[in-house]
mmCIF file of C-alpha atoms and ligand atoms in Angstrom:
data_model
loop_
_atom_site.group_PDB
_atom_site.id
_atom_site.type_symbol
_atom_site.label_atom_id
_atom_site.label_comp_id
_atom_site.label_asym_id
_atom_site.label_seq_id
_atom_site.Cartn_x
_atom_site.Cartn_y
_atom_site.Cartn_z
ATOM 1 C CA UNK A 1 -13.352 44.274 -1.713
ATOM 2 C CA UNK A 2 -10.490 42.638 -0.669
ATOM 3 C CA UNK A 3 -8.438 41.042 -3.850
ATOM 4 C CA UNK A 4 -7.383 37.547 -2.756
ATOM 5 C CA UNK A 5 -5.542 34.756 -4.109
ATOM 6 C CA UNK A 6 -7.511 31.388 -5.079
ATOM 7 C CA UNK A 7 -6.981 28.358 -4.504
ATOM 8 C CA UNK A 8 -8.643 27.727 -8.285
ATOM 9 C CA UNK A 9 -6.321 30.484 -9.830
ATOM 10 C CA UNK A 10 -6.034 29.350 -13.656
ATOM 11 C CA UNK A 11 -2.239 29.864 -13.216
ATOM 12 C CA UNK A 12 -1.776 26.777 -10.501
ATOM 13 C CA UNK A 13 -2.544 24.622 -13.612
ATOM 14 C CA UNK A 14 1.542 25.014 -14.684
ATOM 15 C CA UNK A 15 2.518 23.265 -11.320
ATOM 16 C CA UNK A 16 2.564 20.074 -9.603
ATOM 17 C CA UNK A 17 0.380 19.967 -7.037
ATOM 18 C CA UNK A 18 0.684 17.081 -3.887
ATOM 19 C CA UNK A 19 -2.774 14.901 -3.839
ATOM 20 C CA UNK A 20 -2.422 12.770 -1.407
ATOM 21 C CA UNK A 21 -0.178 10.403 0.912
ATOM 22 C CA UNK A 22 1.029 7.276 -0.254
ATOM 23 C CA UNK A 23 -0.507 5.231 2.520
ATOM 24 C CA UNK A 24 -4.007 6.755 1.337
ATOM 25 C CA UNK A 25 -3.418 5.482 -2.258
ATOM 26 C CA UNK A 26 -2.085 1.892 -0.813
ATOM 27 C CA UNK A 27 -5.198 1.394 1.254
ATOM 28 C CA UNK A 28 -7.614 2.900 -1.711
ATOM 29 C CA UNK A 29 -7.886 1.386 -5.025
ATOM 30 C CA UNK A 30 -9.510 3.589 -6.673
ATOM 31 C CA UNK A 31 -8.911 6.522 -5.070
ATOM 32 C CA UNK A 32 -10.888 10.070 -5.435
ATOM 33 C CA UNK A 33 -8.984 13.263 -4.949
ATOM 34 C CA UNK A 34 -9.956 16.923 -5.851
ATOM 35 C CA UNK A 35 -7.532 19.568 -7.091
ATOM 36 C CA UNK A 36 -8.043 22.958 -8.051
ATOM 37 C CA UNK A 37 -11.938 22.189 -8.362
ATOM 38 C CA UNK A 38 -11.755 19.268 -9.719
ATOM 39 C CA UNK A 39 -12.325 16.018 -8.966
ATOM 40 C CA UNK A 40 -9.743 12.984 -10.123
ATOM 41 C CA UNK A 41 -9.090 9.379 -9.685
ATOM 42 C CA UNK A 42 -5.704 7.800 -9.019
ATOM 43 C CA UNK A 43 -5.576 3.966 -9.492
ATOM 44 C CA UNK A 44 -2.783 1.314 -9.761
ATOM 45 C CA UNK A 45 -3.107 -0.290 -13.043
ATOM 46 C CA UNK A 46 -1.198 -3.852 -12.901
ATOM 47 C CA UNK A 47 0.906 -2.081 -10.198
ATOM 48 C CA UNK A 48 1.225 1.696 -12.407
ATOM 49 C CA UNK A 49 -0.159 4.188 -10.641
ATOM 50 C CA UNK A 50 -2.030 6.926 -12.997
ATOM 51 C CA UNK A 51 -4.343 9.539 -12.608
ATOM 52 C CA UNK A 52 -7.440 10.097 -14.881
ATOM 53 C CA UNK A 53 -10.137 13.174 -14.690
ATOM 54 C CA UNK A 54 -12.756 11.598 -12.390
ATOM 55 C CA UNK A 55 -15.638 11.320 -15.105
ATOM 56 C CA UNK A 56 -16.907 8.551 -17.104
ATOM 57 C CA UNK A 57 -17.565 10.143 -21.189
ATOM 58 C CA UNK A 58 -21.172 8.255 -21.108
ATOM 59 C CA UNK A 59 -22.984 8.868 -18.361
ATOM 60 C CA UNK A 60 -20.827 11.408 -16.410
ATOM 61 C CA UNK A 61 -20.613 9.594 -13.333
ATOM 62 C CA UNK A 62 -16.963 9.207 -11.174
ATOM 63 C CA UNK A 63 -14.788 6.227 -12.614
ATOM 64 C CA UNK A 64 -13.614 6.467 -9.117
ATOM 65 C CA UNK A 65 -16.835 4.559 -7.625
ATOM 66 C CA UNK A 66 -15.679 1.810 -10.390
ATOM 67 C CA UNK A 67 -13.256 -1.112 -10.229
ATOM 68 C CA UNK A 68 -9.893 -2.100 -11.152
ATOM 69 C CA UNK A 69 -10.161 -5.072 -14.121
ATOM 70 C CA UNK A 70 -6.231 -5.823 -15.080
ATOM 71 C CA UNK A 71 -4.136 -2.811 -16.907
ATOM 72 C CA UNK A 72 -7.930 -0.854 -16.825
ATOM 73 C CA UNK A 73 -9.982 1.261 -14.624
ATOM 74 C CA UNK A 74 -13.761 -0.387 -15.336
ATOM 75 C CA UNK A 75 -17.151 2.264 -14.524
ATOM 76 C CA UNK A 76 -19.563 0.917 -12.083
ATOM 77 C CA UNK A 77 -22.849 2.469 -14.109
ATOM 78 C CA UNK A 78 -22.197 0.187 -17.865
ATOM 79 C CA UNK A 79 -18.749 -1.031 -17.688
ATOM 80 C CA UNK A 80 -16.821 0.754 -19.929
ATOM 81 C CA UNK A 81 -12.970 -0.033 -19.356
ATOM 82 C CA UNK A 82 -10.796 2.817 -19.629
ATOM 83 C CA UNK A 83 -6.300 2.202 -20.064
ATOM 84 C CA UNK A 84 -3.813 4.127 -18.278
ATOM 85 C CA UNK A 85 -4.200 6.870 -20.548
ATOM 86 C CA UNK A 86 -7.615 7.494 -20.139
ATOM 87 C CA UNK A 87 -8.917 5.580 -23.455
ATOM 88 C CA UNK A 88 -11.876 3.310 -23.234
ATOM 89 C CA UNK A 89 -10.964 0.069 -24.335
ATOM 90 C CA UNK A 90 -13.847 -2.055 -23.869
ATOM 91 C CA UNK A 91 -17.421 -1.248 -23.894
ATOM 92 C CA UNK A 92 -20.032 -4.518 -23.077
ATOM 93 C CA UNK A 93 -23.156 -3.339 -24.808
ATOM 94 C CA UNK A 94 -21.225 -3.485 -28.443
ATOM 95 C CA UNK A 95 -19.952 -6.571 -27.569
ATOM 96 C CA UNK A 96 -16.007 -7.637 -27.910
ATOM 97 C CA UNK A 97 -14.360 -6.127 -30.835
ATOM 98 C CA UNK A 98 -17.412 -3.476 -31.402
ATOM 99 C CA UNK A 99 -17.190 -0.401 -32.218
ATOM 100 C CA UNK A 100 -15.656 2.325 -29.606
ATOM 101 C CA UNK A 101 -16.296 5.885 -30.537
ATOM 102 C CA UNK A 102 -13.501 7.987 -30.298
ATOM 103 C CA UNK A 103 -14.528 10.377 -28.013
ATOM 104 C CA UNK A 104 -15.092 7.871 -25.424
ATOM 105 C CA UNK A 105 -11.687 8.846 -23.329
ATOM 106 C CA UNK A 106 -11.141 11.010 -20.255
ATOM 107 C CA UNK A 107 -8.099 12.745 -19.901
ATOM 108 C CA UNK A 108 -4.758 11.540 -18.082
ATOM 109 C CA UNK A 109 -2.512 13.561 -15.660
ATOM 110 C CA UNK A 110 0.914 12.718 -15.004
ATOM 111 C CA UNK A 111 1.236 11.576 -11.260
ATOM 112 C CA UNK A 112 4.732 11.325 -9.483
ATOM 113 C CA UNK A 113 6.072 10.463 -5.653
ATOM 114 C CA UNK A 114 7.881 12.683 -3.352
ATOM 115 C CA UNK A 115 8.457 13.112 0.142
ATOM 116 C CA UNK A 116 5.756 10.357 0.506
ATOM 117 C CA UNK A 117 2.802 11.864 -1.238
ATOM 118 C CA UNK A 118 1.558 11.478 -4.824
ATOM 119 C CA UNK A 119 1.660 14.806 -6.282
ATOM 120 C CA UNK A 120 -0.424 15.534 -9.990
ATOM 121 C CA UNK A 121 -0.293 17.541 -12.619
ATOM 122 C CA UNK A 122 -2.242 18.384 -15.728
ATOM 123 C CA UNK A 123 0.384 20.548 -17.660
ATOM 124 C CA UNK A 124 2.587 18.979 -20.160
ATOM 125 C CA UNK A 125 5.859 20.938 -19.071
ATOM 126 C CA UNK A 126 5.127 22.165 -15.694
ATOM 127 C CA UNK A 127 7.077 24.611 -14.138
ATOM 128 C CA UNK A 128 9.804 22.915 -11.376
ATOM 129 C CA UNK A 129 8.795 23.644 -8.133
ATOM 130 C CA UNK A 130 11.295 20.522 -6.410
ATOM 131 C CA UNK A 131 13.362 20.279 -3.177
ATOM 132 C CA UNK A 132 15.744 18.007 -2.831
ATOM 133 C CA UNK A 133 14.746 14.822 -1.093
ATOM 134 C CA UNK A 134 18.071 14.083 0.422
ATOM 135 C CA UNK A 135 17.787 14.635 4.100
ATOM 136 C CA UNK A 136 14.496 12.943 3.859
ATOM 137 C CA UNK A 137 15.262 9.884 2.008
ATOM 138 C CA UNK A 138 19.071 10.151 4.777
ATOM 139 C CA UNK A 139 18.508 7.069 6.982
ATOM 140 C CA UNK A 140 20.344 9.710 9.756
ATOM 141 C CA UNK A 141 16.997 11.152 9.892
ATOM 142 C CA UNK A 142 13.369 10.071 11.473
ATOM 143 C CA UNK A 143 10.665 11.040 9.104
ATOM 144 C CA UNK A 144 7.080 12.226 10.047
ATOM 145 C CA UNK A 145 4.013 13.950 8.976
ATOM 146 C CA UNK A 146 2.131 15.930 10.836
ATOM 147 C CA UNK A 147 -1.554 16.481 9.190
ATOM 148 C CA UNK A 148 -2.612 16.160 6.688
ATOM 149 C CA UNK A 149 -5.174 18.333 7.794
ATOM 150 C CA UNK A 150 -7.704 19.874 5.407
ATOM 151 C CA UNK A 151 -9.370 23.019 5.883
ATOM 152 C CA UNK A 152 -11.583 25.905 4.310
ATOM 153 C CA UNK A 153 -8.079 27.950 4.608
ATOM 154 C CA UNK A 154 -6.635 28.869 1.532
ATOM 155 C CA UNK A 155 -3.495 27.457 0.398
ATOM 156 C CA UNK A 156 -1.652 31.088 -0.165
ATOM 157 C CA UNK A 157 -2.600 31.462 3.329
ATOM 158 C CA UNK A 158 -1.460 28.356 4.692
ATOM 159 C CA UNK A 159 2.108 28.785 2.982
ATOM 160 C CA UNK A 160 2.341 32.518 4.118
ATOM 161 C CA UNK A 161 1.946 31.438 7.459
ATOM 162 C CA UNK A 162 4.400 28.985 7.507
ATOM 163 C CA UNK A 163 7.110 31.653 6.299
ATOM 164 C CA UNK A 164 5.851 34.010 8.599
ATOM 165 C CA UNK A 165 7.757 33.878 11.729
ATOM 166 C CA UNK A 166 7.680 36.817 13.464
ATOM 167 C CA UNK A 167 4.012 35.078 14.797
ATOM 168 C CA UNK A 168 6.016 32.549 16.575
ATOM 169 C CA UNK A 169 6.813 33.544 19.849
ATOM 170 C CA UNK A 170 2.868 34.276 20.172
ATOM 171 C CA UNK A 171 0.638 32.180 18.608
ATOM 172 C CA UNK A 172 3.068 29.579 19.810
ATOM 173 C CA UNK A 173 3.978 30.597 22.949
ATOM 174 C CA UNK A 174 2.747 27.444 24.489
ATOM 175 C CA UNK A 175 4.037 24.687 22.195
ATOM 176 C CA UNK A 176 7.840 26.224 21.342
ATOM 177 C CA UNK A 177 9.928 29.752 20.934
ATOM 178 C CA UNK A 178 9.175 30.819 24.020
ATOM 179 C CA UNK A 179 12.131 32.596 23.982
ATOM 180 C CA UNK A 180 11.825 34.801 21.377
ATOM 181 C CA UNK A 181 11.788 38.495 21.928
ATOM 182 C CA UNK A 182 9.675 38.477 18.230
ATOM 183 C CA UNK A 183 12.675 41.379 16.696
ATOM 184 C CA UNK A 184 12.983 40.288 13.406
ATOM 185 C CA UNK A 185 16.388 40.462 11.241
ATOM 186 C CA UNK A 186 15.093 38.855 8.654
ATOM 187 C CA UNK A 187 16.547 38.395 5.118
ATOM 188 C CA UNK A 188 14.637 37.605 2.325
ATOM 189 C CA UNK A 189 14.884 37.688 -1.832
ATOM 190 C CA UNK A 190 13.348 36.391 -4.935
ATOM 191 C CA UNK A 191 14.323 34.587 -8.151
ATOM 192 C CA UNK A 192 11.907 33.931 -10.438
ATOM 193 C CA UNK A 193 9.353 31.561 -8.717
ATOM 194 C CA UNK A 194 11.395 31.147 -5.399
ATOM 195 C CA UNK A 195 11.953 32.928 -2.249
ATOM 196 C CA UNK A 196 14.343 32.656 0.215
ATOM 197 C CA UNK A 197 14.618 34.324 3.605
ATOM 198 C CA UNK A 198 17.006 33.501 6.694
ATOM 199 C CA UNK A 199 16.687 35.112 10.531
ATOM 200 C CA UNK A 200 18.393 33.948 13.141
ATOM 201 C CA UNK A 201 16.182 32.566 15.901
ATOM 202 C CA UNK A 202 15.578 31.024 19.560
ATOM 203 C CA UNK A 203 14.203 27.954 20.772
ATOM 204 C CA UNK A 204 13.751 26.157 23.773
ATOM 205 C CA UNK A 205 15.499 22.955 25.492
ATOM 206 C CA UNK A 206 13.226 20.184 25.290
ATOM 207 C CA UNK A 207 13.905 18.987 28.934
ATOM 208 C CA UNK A 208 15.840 22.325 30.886
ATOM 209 C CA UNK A 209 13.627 24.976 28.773
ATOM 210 C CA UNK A 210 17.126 26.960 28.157
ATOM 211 C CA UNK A 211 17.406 29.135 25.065
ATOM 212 C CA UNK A 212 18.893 27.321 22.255
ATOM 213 C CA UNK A 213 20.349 30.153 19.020
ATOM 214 C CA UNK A 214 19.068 28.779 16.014
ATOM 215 C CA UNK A 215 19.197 29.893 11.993
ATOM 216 C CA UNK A 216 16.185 29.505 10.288
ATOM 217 C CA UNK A 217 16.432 29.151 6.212
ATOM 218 C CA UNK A 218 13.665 29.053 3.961
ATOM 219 C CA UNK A 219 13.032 27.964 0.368
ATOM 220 C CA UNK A 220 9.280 29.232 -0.409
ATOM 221 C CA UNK A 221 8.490 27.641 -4.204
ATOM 222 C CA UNK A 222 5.556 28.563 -6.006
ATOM 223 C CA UNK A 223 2.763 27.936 -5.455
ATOM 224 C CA UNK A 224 2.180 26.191 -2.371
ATOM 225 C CA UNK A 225 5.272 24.750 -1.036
ATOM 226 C CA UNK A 226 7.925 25.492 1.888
ATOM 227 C CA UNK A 227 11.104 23.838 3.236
ATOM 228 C CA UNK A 228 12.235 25.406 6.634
ATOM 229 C CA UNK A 229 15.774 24.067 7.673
ATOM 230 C CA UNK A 230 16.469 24.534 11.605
ATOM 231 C CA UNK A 231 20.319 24.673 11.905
ATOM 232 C CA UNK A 232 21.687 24.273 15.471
ATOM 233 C CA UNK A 233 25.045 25.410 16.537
ATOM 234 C CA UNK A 234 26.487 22.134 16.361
ATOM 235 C CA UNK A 235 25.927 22.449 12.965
ATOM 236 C CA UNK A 236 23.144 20.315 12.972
ATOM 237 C CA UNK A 237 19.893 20.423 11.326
ATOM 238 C CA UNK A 238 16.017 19.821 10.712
ATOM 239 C CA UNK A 239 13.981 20.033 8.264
ATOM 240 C CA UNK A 240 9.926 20.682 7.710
ATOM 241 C CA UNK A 241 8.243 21.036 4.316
ATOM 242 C CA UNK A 242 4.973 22.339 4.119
ATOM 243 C CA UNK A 243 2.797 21.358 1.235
ATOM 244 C CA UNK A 244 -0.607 22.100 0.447
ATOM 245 C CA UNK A 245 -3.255 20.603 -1.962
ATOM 246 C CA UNK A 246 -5.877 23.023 -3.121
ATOM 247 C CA UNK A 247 -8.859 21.212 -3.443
ATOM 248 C CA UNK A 248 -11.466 23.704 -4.039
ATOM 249 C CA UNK A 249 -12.375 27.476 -3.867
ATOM 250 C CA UNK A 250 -13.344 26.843 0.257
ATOM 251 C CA UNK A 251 -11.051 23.581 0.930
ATOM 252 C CA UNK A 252 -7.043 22.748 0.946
ATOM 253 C CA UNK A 253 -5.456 19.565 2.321
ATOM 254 C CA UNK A 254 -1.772 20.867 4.179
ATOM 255 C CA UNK A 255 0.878 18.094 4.816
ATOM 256 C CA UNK A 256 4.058 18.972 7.343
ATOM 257 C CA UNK A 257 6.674 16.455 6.775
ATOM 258 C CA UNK A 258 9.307 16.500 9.072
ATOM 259 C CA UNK A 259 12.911 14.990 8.786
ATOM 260 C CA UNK A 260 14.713 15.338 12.318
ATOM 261 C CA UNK A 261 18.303 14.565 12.672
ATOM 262 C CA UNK A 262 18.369 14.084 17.154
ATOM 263 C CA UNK A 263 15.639 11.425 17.349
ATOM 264 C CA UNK A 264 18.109 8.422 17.777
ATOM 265 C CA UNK A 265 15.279 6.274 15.736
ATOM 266 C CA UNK A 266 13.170 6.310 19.500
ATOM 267 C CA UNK A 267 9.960 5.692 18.498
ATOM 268 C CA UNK A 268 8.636 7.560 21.567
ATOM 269 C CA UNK A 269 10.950 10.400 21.030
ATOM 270 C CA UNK A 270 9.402 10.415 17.067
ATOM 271 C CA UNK A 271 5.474 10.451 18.440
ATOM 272 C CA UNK A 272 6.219 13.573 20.736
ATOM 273 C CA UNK A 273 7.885 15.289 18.417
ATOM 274 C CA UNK A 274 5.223 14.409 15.986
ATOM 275 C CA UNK A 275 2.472 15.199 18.532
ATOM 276 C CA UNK A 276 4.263 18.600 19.126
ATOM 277 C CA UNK A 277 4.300 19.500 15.749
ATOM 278 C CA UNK A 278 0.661 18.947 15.130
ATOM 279 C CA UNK A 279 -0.655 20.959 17.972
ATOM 280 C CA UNK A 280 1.712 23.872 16.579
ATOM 281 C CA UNK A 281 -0.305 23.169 13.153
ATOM 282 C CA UNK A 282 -3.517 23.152 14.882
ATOM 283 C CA UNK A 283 -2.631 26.504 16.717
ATOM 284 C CA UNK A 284 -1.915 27.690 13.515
ATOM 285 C CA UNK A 285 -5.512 26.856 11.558
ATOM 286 C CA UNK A 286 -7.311 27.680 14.438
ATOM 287 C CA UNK A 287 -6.139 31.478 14.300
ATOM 288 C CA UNK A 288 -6.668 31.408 10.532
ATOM 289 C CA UNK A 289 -10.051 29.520 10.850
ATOM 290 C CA UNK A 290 -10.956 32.449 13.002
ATOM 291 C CA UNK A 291 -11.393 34.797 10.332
ATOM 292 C CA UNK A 292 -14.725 35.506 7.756
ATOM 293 C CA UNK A 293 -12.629 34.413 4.512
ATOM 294 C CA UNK A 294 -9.471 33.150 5.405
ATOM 295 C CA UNK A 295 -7.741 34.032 1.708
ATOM 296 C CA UNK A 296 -4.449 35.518 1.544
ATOM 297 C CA UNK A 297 -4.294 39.052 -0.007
ATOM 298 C CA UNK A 298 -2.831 39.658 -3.243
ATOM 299 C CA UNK A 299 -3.475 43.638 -2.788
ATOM 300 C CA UNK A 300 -0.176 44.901 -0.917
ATOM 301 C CA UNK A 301 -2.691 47.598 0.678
ATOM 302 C CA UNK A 302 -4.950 45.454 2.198
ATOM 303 C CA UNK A 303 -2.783 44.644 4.702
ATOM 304 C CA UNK A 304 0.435 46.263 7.053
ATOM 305 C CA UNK A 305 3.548 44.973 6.482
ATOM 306 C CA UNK A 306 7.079 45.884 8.314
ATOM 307 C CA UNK A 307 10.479 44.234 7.903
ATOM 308 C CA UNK A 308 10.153 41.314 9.581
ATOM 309 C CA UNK A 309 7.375 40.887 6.868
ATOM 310 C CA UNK A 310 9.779 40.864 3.572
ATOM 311 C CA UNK A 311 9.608 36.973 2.905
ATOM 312 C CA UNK A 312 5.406 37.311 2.898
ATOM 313 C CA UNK A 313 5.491 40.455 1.156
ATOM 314 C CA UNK A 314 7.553 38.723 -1.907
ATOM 315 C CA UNK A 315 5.496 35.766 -1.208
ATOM 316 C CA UNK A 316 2.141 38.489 -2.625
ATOM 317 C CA UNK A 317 3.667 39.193 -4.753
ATOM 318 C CA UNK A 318 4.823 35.973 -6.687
ATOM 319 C CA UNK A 319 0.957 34.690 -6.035
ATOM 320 C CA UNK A 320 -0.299 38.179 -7.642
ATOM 321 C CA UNK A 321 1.905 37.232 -10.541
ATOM 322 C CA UNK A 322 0.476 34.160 -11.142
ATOM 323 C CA UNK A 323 -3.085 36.024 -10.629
ATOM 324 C CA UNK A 324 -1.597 38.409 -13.294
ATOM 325 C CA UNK A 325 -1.261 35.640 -15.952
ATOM 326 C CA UNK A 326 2.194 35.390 -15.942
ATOM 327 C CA UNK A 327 2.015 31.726 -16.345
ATOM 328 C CA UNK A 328 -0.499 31.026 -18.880
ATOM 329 C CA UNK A 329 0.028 28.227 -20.753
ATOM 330 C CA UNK A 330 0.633 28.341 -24.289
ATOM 331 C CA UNK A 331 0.217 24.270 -24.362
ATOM 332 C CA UNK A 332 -3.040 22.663 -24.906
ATOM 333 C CA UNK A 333 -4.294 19.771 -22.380
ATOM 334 C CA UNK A 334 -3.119 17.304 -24.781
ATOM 335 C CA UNK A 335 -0.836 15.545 -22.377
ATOM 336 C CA UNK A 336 -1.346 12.296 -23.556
ATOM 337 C CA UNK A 337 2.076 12.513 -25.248
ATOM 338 C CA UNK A 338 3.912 13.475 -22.703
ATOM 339 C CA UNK A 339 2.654 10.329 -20.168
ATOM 340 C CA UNK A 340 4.305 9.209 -17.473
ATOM 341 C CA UNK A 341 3.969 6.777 -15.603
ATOM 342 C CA UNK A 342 5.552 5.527 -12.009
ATOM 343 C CA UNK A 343 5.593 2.434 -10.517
ATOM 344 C CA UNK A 344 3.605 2.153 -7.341
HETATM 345 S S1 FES B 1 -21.539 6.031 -17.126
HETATM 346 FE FE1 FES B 1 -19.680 4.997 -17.232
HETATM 347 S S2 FES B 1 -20.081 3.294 -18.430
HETATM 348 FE FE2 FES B 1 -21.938 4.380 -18.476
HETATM 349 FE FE1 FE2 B 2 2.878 28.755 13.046
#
């Protein structure tokens, strides 16, 4: 049997992990989302948005089905109220000032915002996995998302296919790189929990369909996330981050956020670029959806690799490391310490 990658790995517990978008958690109050198996609830509490493990201590039922009372999160079933860091703080059937037994809390996970999702995590000192935000916060650029689209892909696999780009000139022969003769000179290296790899590349003209040289660079952070910047010979550049959320053993949610630098602000211009770079993410789940476990290998054997392969192949093996234990934390979940909080 094939040794794969999870999407519940014990390891992915040391990193921040994206939940969802920011629109979802404006237009849901309170909000379910799952993440590596389990599920949680984000809520804004007097306008702080915090994230609590999705389970009321009495009765075991999701908080997330409950209301938002003030500064607390209340349970639908018997109305405890639970604070921003997961401590109930009112229970009605002892009555106001009664008793509250101590183990009536649910634990708290530091949430923070970037690149307009809420991204969790449940480790005290997690292990940075950042980009910088510049070119997308750069008013220069039009930002977009493509997705999110969730699927019974695995996350590894996602991300290894968004590094991979020798695939391009087939798979996505009809959307862009139709150009490409598919040779690869690809350079890629490791440090620590990063990869990087550059090839040069080709694209097409929008409107003549004339080649167009091109240098792709990637940043590949453990676990899960990807920045590709497209630089032009002008000198100009794009950017797309890919960033998934595993939810489960069978599901992940992938956001593409895209910051483009030749858009002018044209709003029509943004929706076909947009529209172009979700079919090329559809083209890309529907080969993976195509196969009977679509996990990515951790087992170098199980596979063939050749040079224009050396950015996945490092890829396997920084996700085998993490399957190896490499990151176990030493920390417990006490994280209440350590809580922050953002204003949302
Ligand atoms: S199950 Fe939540 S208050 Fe009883
Ligand atoms: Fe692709």
């Amino acid at each position: 049997m094939t040794t794969t990658f999870s999407n519940t790995d014990p390891g992915l517990r040391r990193f921040w992990h994206p939940v969802a978008t920011q629109e979802a958690v404006a237009a849901a109050n309170p909000l379910q989302v799952w993440l590596l198996g389990e599920p949680w609830v984000l809520a804004r509490l007097d306008g702080e948005l915090i994230a609590l493990r999705d389970r009321c201590p009495h009765r075991l039922v999701p908080l997330s089905e409950g209301t938002v009372v003030g500064a607390t999160l209340q349970c639908k079933y018997h109305g405890y109220r639970f604070d921003a860091t997961g401590r109930c703080v009112h229970i009605p059937a002892v009555g106001p000032g009664g008793p509250i037994p101590a183990r009536a809390r649910t634990d708290a996970a530091r949430v923070r915002l970037a690149f307009g999702l809420v991204w969790l995590t449940t480790d005290p000192d997690p292990i940075d996995s950042d980009f910088s935000e510049s070119p997308y916060l750069d008013s220069d650029f039009d930002t977009f998302l493509a997705g999110p689209f969730t699927t019974a892909v695995g996350a590894g696999l996602i991300t290894d296919n968004f590094m991979d780009v020798t695939h391009l000139p087939f798979l996505h022969a009809e959307t862009f790189a139709g150009h490409e003769s598919g040779i690869s000179d690809l350079h890629a290296s490791r440090d620590g929990w990063t990869i990087r790899q550059r090839t040069p590349g080709l694209l097409a003209d929008e409107s003549t369909g004339a080649p167009i040289d091109v240098t792709y660079d990637y940043i590949v952070r453990a676990p899960f996330s990807a920045e590709l910047k497209i630089t032009y010979d002008d000198g100009r550049s794009d950017y797309i981050w890919s960033f998934c959320q595993p939810e489960t053993t069978g599901r992940t949610t992938w956001y593409m956020v895209q910051a483009y630098g030749g858009l002018h602000h044209d709003g029509e211009m943004i929706d076909r670029a947009a529209r172009t770079q979700r079919a090329v993410g559809l083209e890309d789940l529907a080969i993976l959806e195509s196969m009977p476990d679509p996990q990515i290998p951790i087992d170098l054997t199980a596979e063939v690799h050749t040079k224009g392969d050396r950015g996945c192949v490092r890829y396997r093996r920084m996700l085998r490391d993490i399957a190896d234990g490499a990151l176990t934390s030493a920390h417990t979940t006490d994280i209440d310490r350590h809580q922050e909080h953002i204003r949302g």
